[in-house]
Short mmCIF file of C-alpha atoms in Angstrom, two decimals:
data_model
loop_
_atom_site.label_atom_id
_atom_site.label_comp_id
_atom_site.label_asym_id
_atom_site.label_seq_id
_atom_site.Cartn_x
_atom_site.Cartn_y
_atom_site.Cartn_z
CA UNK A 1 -23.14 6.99 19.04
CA UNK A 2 -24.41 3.83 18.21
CA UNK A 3 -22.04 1.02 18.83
CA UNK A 4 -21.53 -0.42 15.29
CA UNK A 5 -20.72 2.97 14.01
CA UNK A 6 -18.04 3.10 16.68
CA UNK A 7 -16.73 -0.12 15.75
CA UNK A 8 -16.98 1.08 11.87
CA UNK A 9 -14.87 4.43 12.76
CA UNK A 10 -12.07 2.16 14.46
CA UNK A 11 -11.69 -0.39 12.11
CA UNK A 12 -11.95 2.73 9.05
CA UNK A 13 -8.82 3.90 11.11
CA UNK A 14 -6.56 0.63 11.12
CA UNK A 15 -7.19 0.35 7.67
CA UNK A 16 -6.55 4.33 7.42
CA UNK A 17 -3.04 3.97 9.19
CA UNK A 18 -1.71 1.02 7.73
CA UNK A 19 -2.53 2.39 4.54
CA UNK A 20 -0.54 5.76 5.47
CA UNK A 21 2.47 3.59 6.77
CA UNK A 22 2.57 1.12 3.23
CA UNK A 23 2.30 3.73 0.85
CA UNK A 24 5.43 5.75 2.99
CA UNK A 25 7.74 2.69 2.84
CA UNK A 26 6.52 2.05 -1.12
CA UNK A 27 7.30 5.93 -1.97
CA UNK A 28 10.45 5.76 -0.59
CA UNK A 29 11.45 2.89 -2.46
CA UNK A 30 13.77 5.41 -4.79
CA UNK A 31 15.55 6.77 -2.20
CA UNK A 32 16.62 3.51 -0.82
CA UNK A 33 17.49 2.41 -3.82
CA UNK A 34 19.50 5.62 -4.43
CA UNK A 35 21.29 5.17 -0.84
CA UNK A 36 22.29 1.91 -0.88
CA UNK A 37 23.35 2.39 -4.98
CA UNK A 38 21.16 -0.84 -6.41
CA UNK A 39 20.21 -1.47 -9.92
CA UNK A 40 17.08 -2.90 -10.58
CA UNK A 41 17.71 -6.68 -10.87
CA UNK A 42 19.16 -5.99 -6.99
CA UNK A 43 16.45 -3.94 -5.85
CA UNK A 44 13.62 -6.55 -7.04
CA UNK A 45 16.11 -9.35 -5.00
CA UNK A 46 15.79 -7.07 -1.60
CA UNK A 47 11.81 -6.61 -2.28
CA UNK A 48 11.36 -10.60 -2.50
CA UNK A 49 11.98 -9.75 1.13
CA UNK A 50 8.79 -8.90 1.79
CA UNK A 51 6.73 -11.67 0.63
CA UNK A 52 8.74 -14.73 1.68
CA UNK A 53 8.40 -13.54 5.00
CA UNK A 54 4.61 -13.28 4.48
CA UNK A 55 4.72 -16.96 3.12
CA UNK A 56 6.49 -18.34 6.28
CA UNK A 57 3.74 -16.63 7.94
CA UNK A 58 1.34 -18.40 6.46
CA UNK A 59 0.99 -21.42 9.37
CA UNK A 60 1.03 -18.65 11.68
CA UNK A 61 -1.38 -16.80 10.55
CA UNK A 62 -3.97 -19.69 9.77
CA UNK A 63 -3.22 -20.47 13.71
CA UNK A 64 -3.71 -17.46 15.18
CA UNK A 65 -7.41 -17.08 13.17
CA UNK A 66 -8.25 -20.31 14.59
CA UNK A 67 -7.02 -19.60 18.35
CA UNK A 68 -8.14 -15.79 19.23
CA UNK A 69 -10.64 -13.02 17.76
CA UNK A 70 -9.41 -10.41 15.35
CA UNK A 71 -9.25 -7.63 18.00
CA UNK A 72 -5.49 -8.48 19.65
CA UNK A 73 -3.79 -9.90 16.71
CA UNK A 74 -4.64 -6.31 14.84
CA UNK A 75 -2.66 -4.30 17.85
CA UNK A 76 0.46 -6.51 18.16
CA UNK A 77 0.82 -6.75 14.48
CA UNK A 78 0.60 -3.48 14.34
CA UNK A 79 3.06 -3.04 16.91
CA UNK A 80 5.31 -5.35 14.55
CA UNK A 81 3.99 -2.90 11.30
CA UNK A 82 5.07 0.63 13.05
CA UNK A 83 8.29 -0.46 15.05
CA UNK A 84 9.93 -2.26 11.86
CA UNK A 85 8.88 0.83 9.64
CA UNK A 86 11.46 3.10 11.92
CA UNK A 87 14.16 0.06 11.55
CA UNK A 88 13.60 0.83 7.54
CA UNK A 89 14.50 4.17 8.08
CA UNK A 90 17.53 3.70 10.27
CA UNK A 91 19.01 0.84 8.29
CA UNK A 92 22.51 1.49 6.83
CA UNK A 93 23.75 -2.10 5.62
CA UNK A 94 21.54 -4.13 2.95
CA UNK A 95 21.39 -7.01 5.75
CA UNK A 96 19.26 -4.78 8.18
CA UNK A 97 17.13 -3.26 5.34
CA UNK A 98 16.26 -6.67 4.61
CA UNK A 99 15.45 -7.54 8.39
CA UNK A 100 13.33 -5.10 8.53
CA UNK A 101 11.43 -5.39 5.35
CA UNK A 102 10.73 -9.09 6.29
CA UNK A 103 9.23 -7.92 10.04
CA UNK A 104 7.75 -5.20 8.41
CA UNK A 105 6.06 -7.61 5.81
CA UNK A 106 5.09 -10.48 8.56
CA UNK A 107 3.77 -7.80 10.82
CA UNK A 108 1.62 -6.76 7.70
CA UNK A 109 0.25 -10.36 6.67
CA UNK A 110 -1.32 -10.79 10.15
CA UNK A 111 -2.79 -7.00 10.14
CA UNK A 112 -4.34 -7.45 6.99
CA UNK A 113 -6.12 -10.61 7.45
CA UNK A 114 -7.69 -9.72 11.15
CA UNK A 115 -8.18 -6.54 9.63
CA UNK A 116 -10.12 -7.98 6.89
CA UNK A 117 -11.80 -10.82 9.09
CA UNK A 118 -13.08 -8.09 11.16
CA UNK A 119 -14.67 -6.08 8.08
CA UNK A 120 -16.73 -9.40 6.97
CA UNK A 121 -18.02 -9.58 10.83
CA UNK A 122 -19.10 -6.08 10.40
CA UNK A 123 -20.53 -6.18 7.24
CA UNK A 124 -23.20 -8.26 8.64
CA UNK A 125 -24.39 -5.44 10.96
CA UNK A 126 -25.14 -3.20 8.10
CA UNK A 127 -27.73 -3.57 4.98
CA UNK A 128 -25.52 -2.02 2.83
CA UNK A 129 -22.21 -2.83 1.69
CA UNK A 130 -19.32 -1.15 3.43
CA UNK A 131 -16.49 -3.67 2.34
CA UNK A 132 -15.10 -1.38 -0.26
CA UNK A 133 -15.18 1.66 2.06
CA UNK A 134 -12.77 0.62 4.49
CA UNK A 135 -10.16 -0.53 1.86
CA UNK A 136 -11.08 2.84 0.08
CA UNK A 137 -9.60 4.81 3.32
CA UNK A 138 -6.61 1.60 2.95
CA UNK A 139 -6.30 3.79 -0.10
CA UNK A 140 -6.49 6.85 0.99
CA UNK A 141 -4.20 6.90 3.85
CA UNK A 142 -1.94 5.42 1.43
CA UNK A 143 -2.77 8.98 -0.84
CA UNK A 144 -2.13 11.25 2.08
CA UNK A 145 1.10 8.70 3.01
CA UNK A 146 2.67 9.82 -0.55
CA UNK A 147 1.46 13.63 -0.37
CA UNK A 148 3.16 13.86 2.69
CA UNK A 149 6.40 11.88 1.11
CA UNK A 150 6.45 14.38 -1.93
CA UNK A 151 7.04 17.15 0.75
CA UNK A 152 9.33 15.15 2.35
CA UNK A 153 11.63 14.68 -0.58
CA UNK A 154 11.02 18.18 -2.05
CA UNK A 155 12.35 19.53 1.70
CA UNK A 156 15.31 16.70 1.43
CA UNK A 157 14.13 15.40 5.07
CA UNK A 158 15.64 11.97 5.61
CA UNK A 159 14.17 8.80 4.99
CA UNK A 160 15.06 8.17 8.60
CA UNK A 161 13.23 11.43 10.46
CA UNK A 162 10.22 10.97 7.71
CA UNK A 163 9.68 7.04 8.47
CA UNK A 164 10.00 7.60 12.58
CA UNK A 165 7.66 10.49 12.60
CA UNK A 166 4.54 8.72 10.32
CA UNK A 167 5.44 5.51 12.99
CA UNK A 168 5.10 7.18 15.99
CA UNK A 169 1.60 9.37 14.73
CA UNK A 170 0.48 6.12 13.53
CA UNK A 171 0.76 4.09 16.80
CA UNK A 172 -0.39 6.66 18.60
CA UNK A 173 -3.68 6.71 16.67
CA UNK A 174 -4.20 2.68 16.82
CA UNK A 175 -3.97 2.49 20.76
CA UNK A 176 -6.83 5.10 20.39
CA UNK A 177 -9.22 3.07 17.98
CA UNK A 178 -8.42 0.21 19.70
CA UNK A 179 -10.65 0.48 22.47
CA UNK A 180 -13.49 0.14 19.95
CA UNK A 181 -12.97 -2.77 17.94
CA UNK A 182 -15.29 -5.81 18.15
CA UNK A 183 -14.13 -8.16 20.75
CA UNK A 184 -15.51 -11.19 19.82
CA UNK A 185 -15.44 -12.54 16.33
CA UNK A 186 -14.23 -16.07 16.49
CA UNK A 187 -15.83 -18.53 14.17
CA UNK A 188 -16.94 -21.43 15.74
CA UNK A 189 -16.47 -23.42 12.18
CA UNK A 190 -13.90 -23.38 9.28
CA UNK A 191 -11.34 -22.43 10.82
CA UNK A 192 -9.13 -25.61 9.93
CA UNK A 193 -7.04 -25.48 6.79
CA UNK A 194 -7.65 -28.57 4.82
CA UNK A 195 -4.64 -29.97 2.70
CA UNK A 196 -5.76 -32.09 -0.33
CA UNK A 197 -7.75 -31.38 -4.16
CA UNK A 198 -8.32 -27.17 -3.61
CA UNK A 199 -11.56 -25.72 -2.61
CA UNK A 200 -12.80 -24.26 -7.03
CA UNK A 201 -14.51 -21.32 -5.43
CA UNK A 202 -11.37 -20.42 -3.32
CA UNK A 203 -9.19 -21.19 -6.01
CA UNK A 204 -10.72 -19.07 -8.28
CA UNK A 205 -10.86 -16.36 -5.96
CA UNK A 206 -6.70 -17.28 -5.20
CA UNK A 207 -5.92 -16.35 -8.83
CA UNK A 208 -8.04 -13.46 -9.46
CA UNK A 209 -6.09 -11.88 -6.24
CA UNK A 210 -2.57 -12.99 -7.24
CA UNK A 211 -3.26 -10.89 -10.62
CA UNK A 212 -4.81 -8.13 -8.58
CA UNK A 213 -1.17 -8.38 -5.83
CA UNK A 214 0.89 -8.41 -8.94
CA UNK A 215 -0.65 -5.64 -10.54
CA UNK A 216 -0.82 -3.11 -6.93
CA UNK A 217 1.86 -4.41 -5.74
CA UNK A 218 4.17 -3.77 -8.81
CA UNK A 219 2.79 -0.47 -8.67
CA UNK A 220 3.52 0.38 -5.39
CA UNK A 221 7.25 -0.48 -6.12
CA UNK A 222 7.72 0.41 -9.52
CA UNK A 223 5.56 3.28 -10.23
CA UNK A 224 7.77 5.88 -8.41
CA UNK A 225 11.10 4.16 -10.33
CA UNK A 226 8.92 4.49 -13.62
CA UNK A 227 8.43 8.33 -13.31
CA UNK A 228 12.36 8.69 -12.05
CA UNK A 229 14.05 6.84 -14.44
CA UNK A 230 11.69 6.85 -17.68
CA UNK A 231 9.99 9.80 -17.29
CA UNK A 232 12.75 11.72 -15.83
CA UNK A 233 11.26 13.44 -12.89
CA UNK A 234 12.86 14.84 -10.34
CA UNK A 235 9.37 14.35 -8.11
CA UNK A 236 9.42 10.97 -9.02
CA UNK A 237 6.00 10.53 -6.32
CA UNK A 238 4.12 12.20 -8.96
CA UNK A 239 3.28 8.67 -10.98
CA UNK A 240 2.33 7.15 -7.53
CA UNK A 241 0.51 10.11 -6.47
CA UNK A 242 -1.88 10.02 -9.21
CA UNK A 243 -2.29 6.09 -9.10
CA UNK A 244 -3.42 5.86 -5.32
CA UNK A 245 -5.30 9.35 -5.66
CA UNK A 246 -7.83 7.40 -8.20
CA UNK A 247 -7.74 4.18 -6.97
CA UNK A 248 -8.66 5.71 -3.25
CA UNK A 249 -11.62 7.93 -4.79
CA UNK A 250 -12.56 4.70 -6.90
CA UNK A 251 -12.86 2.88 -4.35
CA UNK A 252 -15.35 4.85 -1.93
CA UNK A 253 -18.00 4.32 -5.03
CA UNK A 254 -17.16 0.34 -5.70
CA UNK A 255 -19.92 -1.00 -3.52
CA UNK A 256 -22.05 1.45 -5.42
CA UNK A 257 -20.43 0.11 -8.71
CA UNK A 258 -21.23 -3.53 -7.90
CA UNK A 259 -24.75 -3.18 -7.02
CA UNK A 260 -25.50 -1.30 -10.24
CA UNK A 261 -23.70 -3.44 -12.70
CA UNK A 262 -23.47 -6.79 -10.86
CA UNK A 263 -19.31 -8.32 -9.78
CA UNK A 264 -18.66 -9.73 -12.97
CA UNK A 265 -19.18 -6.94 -14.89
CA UNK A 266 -17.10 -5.04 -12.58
CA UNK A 267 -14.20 -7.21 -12.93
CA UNK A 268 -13.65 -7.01 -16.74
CA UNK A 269 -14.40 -2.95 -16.59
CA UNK A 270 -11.61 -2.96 -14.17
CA UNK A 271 -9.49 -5.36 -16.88
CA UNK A 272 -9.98 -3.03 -19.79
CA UNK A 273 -8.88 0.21 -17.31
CA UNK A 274 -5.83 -1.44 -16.13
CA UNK A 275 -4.88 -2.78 -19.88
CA UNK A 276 -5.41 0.70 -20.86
CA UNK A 277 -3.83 2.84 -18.88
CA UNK A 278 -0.40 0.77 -18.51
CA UNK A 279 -0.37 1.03 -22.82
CA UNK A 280 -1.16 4.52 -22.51
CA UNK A 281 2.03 4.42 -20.05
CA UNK A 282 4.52 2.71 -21.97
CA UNK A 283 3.48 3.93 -25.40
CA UNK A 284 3.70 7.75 -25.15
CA UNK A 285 6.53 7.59 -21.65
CA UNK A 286 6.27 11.22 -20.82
CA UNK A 287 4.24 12.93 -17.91
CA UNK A 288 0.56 14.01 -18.84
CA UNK A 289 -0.08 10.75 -20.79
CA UNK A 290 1.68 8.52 -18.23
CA UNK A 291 0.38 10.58 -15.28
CA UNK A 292 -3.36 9.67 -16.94
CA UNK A 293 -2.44 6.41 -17.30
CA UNK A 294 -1.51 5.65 -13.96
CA UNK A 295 -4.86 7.58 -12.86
CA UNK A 296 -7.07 4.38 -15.08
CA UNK A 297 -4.69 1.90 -13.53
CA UNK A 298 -5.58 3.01 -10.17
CA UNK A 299 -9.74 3.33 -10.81
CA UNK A 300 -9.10 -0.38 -12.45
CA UNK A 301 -7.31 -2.09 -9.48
CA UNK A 302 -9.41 -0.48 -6.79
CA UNK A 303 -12.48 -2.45 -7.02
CA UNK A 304 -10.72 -6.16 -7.38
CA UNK A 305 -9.42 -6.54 -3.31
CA UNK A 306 -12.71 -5.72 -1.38
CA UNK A 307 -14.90 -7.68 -4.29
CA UNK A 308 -12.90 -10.41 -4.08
CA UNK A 309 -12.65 -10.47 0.01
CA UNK A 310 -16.80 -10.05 0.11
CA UNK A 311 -16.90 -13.32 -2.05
CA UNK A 312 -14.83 -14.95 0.04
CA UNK A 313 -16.43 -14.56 3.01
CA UNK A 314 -19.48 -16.41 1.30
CA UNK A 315 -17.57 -19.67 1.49
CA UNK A 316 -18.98 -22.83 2.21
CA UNK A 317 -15.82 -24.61 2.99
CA UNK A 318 -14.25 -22.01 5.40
CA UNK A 319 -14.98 -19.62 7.72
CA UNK A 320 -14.41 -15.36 6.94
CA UNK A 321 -10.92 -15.58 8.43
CA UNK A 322 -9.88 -18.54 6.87
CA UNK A 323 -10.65 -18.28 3.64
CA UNK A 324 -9.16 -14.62 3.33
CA UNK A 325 -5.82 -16.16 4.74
CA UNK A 326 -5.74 -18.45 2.18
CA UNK A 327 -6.88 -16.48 -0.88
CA UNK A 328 -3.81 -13.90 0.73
CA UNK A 329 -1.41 -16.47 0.49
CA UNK A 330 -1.83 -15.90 -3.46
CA UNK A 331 -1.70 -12.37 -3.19
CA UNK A 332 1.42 -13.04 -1.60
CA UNK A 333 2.50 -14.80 -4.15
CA UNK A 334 1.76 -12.32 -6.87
CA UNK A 335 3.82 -9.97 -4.77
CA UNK A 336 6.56 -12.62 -4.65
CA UNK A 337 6.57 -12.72 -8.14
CA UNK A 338 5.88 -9.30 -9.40
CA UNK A 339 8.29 -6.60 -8.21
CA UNK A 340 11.38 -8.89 -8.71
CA UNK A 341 10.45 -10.33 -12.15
CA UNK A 342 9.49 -6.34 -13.01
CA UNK A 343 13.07 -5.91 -11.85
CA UNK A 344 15.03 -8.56 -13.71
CA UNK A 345 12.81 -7.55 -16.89
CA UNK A 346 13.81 -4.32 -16.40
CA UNK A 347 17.34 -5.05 -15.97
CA UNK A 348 17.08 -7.13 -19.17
CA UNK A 349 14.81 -5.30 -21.37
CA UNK A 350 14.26 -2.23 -19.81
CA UNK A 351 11.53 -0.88 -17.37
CA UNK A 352 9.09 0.06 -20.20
CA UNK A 353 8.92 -3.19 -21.61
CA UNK A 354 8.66 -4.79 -18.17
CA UNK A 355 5.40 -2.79 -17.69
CA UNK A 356 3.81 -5.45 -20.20
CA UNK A 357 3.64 -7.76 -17.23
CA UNK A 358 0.68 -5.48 -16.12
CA UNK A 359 -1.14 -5.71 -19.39
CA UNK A 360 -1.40 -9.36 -19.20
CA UNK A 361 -2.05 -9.16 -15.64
CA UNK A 362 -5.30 -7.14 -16.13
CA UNK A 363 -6.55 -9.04 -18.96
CA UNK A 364 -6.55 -12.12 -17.11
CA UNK A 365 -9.49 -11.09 -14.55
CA UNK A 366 -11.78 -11.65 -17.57
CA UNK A 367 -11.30 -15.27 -17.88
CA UNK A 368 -10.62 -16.05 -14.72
CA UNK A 369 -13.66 -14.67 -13.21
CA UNK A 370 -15.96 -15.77 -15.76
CA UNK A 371 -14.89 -19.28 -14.79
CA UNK A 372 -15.28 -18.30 -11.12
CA UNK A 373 -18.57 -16.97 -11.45
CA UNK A 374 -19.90 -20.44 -14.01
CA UNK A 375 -18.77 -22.45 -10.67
CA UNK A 376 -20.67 -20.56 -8.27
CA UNK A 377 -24.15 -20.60 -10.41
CA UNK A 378 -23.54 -24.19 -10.58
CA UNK A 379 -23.40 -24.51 -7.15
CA UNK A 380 -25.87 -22.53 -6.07
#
């Protein structure tokens, strides 16, 4: 087998597994929430957990890009990812749920971006673009991860046994595919973070992903809470299910979806989706139309992550790695902001109404990247 395939099928499975492990934390959101007996203005306090500890990461992260290749920081951050998923499981006071969300989250962070890094370095190898593939199988590990919790909660197995097993499967897995990652992917250039007046193109890029974190990520936390406590059922996975079902399939055909109607396009097809199917979703709240409208939301947000990533590494200013650390650090900070202000809305308002957040959310990729793409025509 020809050695870029090899190094394709290995980085496909780290993106694959972490996938599998995110989505069975994010389903399981319910039943911790359940457990521990939070209401929603709490639970949205214990998920800002997750990314403060990705923003204190951020130093570390930008210094482990410039220092080493992609290849080691992807197995001990995974280490990090798998171990602190079991902790999740085992935790039985609010303290050590929210130690282990925050290693959990940190461990995550650094994954991501040598994850990431090491998809640009690939790309390069191959004509076509294979970007969007590898955050399509992101996807649809996450799609098996919440088929697998559904049977888990329709079986009443414990957080605990559920969390350890997909850990130890998973870790077992990455030692395998990590013999065949690329070894040597250190940019020579860019790797410095410069403080001062932002980088337009990477700003640009920043905000479209903070709209595209706030958006998933709320999802990921809120979906399965939507279909448990406004929809009333007792599979409450079923909302999440259908989301991450589309958005993986969607994604396997983005690349394709880019090359025939160009990125900007793409991003306001994806706006109109998301607005769409979050109306549908709060204006007829029971479980065909909602269950559709989660499916749009989930073809809308799949292509925004890899475009967004690909465009980044085109920077002039910084190197692959670097710039997709810093255009994470706003992701991070659309998940720092989402979840908990989804909660506190919720707690005020009520959840429905709180879902507006992702309306205004997905209509702002259509500004936003019709400024980003006016700056990079001018520049070019």
């Amino acid at each position: 087998m020809d050695l870029k395939i090899k190094q394709r099928a290995a980085l496909s499975t780290y993106f694959f597994l972490t996938g599998l492990c995110f989505a069975t934390w994010a389903s399981r959101i319910p039943t911790i929430k359940t457990f521990f007996n939070f209401n929603e203005a709490e639970l949205g306090t214990v998920l800002l957990a997750m990314p403060i500890s990705s923003i204190i990461g951020l130093p570390i992260s930008g210094w482990i890009i410039s220092k080493f290749n992609s290849r080691k920081p992807i197995i001990i951050s995974f280490l990090f990812f798998s171990f602190s998923l079991i902790l999740i499981g085992y935790s039985t006071t609010p303290t050590l749920l929210i130690t282990a969300i925050c290693v959990f989250s940190f461990g995550m962070r650094i994954l991501n971006i040598a994850m990431n890094t090491q998809s640009i370095t690939l790309q390069k190898k191959f004509k076509k673009k294979i970007v969007s593939s590898f955050h399509g199988l992101w996807s649809t590990g996450g799609l098996i991860g919440v088929g697998f919790s559904t049977i888990m909660v329709k079986m009443d197995v414990s957080i605990a046994n559920h969390l350890l097993l997909i850990s130890l499967f998973s870790l077992i897995i990455a030692f395998i595919a990590f013999l065949y990652l690329i070894k040597d992917d250190k940019s020579i250039t860019g790797n410095k973070l410069i403080f001062g007046k932002p980088d337009p193109f990477i700003f640009y890029l920043g905000i479209l992903i903070f709209f595209a974190a706030l958006c998933e990520g709320g999802m990921f936390d809120w979906s399965g809470v939507y279909f448990k406590e406004v929809i009333k059922e007792e599979v409450f996975t079923y909302g999440y299910l259908s989301f991450m079902t589309c958005m993986a399939l969607s994604r396997f055909f983005s690349d394709k979806l880019m090359d025939a109607i160009g990125m900007p396009k793409t991003y306001i097809l994806s706006a109109i989706l998301i607005a769409i199917g979050i109306s549908t979703a709060i204006f007829f709240p029971s479980f065909w139309p909602s269950l559709f409208g989660f499916c749009l939301v989930g073809i809308g947000t799949a292509p925004i992550f890899p475009m967004t990533f690909i465009l980044a590494g085109t920077s002039n200013k910084y190197s692959p790695g670097m710039a997709i650390s810093i255009i994470s650090t706003y992701a991070i900070v659309g998940m720092l902001i989402g979840p908990p202000l989804i909660g506190y809305l919720a707690h005020a308002l009520g959840l429905k109404s709180a879902f507006f957040i992702f309306v205004f959310a997905g209509l702002s990729f259509i500004p936003i990247s019709k400024m980003l793409f006016i700056y990079k025509n001018k520049m070019s």
